[in-house]
CSV table of C-alpha atoms and ligand atoms in Angstrom, one decimal:
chain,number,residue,atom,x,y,z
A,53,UNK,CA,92.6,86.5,92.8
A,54,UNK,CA,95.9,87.6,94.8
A,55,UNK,CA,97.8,91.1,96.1
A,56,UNK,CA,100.5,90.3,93.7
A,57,UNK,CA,104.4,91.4,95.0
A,58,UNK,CA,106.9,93.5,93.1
A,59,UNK,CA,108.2,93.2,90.6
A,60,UNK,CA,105.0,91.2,88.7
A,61,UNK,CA,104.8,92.7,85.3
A,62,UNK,CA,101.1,93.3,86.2
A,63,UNK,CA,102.7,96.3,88.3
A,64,UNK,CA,104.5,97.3,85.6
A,65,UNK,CA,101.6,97.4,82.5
A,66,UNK,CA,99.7,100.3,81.2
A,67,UNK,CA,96.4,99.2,82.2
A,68,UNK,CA,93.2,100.2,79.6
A,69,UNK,CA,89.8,101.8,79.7
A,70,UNK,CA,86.5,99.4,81.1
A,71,UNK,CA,84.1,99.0,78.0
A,72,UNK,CA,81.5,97.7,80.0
A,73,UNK,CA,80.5,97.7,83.6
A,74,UNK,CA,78.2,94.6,84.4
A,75,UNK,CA,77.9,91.5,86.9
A,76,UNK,CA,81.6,90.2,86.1
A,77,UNK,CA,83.0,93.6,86.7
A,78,UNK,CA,81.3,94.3,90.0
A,79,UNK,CA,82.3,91.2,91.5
A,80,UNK,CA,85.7,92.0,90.5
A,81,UNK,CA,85.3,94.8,93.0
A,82,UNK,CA,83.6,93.3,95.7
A,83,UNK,CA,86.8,90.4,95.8
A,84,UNK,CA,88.9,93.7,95.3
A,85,UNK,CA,87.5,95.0,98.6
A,86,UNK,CA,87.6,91.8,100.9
A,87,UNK,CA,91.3,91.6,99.5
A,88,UNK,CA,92.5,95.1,100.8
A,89,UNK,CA,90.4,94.9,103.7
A,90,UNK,CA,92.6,91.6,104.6
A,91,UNK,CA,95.5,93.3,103.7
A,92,UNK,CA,94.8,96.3,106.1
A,93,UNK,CA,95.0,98.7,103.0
A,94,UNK,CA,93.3,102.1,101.9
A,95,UNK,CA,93.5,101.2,98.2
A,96,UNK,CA,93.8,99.0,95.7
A,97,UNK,CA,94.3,99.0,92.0
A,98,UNK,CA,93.5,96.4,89.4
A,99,UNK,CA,96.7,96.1,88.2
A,100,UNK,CA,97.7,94.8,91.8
A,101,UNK,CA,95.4,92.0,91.3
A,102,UNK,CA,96.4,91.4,88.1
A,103,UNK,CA,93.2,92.8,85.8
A,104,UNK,CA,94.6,95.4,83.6
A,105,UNK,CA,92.2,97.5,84.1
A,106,UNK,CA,91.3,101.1,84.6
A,107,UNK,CA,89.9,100.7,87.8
A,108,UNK,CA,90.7,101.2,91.3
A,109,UNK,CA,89.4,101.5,94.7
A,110,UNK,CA,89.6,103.3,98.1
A,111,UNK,CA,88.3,103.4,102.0
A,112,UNK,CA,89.9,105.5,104.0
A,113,UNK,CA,89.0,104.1,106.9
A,114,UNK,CA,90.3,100.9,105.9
A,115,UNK,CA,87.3,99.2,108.2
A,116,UNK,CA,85.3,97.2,106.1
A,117,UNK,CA,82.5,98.5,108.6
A,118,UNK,CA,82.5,101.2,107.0
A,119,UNK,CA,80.4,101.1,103.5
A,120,UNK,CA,80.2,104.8,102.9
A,121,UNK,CA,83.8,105.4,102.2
A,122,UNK,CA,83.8,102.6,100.0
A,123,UNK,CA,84.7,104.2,96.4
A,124,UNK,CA,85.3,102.4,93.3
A,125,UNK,CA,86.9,104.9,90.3
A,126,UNK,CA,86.4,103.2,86.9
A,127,UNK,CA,88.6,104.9,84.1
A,128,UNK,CA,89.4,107.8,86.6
A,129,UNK,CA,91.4,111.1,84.8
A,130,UNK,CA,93.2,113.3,87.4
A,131,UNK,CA,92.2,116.7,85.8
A,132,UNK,CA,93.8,119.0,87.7
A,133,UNK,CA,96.9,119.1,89.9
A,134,UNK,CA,97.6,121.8,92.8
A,135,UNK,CA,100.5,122.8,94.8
A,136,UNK,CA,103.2,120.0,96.5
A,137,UNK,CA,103.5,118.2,99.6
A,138,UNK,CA,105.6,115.2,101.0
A,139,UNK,CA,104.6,112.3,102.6
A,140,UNK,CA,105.0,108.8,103.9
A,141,UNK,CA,103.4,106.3,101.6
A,142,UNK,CA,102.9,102.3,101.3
A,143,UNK,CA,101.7,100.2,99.1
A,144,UNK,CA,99.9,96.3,99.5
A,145,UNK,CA,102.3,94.9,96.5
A,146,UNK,CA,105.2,96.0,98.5
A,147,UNK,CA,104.1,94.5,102.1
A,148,UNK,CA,105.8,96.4,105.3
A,149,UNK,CA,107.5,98.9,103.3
A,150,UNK,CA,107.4,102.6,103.9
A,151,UNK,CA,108.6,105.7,102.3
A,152,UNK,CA,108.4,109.4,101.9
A,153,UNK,CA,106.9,110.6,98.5
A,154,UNK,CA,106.0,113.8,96.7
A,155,UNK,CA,102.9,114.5,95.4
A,156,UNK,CA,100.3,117.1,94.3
A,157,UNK,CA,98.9,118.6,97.9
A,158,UNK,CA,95.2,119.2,96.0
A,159,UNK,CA,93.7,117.0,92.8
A,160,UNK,CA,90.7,116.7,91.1
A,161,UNK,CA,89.7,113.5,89.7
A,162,UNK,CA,86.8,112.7,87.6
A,163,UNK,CA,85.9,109.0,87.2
A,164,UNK,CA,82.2,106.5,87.0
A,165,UNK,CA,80.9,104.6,89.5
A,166,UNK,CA,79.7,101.5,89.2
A,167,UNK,CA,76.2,102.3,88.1
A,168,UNK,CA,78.2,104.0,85.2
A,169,UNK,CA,77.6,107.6,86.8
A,170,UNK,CA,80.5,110.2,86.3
A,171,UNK,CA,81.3,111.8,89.4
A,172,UNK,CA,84.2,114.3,90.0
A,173,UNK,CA,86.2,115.1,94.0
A,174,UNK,CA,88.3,118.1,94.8
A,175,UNK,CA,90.5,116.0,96.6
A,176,UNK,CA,93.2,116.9,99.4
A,177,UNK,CA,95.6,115.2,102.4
A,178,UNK,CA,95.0,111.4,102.5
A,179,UNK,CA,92.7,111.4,99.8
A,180,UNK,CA,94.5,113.7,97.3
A,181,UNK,CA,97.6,111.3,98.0
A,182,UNK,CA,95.6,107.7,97.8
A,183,UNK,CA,94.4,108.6,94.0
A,184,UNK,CA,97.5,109.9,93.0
A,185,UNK,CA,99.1,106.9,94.2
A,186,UNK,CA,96.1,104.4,92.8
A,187,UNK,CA,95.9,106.2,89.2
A,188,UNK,CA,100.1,105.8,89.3
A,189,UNK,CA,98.9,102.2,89.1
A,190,UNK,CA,97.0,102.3,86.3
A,191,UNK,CA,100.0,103.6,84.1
A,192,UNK,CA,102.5,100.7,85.4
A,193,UNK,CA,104.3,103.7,87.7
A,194,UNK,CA,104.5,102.7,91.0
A,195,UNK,CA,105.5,104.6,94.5
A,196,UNK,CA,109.2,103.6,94.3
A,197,UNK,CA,109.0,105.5,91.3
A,198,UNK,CA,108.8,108.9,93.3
A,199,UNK,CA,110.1,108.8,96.0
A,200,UNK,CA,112.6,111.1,97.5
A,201,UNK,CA,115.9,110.2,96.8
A,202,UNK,CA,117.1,109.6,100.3
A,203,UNK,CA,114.4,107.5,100.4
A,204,UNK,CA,115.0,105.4,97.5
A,205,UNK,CA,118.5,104.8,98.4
A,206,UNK,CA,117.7,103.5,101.9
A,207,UNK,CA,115.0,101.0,100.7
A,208,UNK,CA,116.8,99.5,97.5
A,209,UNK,CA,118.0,96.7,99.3
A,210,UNK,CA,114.5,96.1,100.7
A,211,UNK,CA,112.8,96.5,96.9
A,212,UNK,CA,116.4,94.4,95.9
A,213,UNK,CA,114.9,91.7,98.6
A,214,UNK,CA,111.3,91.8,96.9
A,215,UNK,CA,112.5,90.8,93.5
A,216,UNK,CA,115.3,88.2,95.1
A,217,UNK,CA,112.0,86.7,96.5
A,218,UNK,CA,109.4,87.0,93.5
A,219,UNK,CA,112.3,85.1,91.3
A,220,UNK,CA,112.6,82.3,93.8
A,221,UNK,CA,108.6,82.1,93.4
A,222,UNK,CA,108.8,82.0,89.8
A,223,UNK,CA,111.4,79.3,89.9
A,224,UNK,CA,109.7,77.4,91.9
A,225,UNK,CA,106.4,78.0,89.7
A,226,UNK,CA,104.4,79.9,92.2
A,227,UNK,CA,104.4,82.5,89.4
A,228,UNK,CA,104.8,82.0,85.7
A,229,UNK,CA,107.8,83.5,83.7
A,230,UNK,CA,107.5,87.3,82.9
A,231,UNK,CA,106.5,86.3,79.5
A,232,UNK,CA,103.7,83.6,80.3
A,233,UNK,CA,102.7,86.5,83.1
A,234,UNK,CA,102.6,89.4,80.1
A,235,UNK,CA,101.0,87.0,77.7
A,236,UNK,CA,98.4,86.2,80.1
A,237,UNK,CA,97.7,90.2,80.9
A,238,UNK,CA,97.1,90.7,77.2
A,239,UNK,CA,95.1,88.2,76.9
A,240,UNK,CA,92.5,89.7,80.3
A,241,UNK,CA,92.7,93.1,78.5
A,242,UNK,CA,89.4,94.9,77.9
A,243,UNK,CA,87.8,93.7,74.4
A,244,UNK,CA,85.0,96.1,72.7
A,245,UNK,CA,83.0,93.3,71.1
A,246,UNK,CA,84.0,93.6,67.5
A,247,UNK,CA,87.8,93.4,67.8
A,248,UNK,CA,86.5,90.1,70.0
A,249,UNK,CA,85.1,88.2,66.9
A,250,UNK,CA,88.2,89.0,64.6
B,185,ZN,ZN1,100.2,100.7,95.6
């Protein structure tokens, strides 16, 4: 498992709902974890390491010292959306790139834990901006996506560099084609067990 770089299609795909949490998912999350941790992030989704999944995860802190702002959000639902508020934003697929994005200043997200426990945050500031940012994820939609437009226009060389680069790696078979990549995405998709045996 790898941060993958813009533009992998994983980035791109409508992730879908977990079915089932068990052993394989929660160690998904704890390789999640020591991944953003080494990449000095605040969150990570699935989709970023390539699991197109409904799933994400935050700590705030970003220290790895600190378990108790650890949170994982399986099939999180932003349910409501308050006021408007712009601010700088990165993201670990698109490495030492910065830019000013609007979001919703309040949220509130429902989601389950990884006991399978609903919980629901009135979010705001950092947080409020990290879930909006993670659930984007989920849905293929990605920061560049909303950004100012000043902002935007500055950086398209920089996201113009990112794909340059990711098409030299998939020339060089680092990555597979776009189609191998999307084939293989379908393929990791979440199965109930019925459809499974067909
Ligand atoms: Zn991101």
């Amino acid at each position: 498992m790898e941060i993958l770089p813009y533009p992998h299609p994983a980035l791109r795909w409508k992730s879908k709902p977990i079915l089932e949490i068990n052993d394989d998912l929660r160690r998904v999350v704890a390789e999640m974890f020591e991944l953003m941790y080494a990449a000095k992030g605040i969150g990570l989704a699935a989709n970023q390491v390539g699991l197109p999944y409904r799933l994400f995860i935050l700590n705030l802190s970003a220290d790895p010292e600190v378990k108790d702002e650890e949170i994982v959000f399986i099939n999180p639902d932003i349910l409501k959306r308050k006021g408007s508020t712009e601010g700088e934003e990165g993201c670990l697929s698109f490495p030492g790139m910065y830019g000013q994005v609007k979001r919703a200043a309040k949220v509130d997200i429902e989601a389950f834990d990884l006991k399978g426990e609903c919980f629901e945050y009135s979010l705001d500031e950092l947080a409020a901006r990290a879930v909006q940012h993670e659930s984007d994820h989920l849905d293929g939609v990605l920061f560049i996506d909303r950004m100012t437009e000043t902002a935007r226009r500055e950086l398209d060389p920089v996201i113009g560099d990112f794909e340059t680069q990711f098409r030299r790696w998939q020339a060089e078979g680092r990555f597979g084609s776009d189609e191998v990549l999307k084939r293989e995405l379908l393929s990791l998709e979440p199965k109930s067990p019925e459809k499974k045996t067909k």
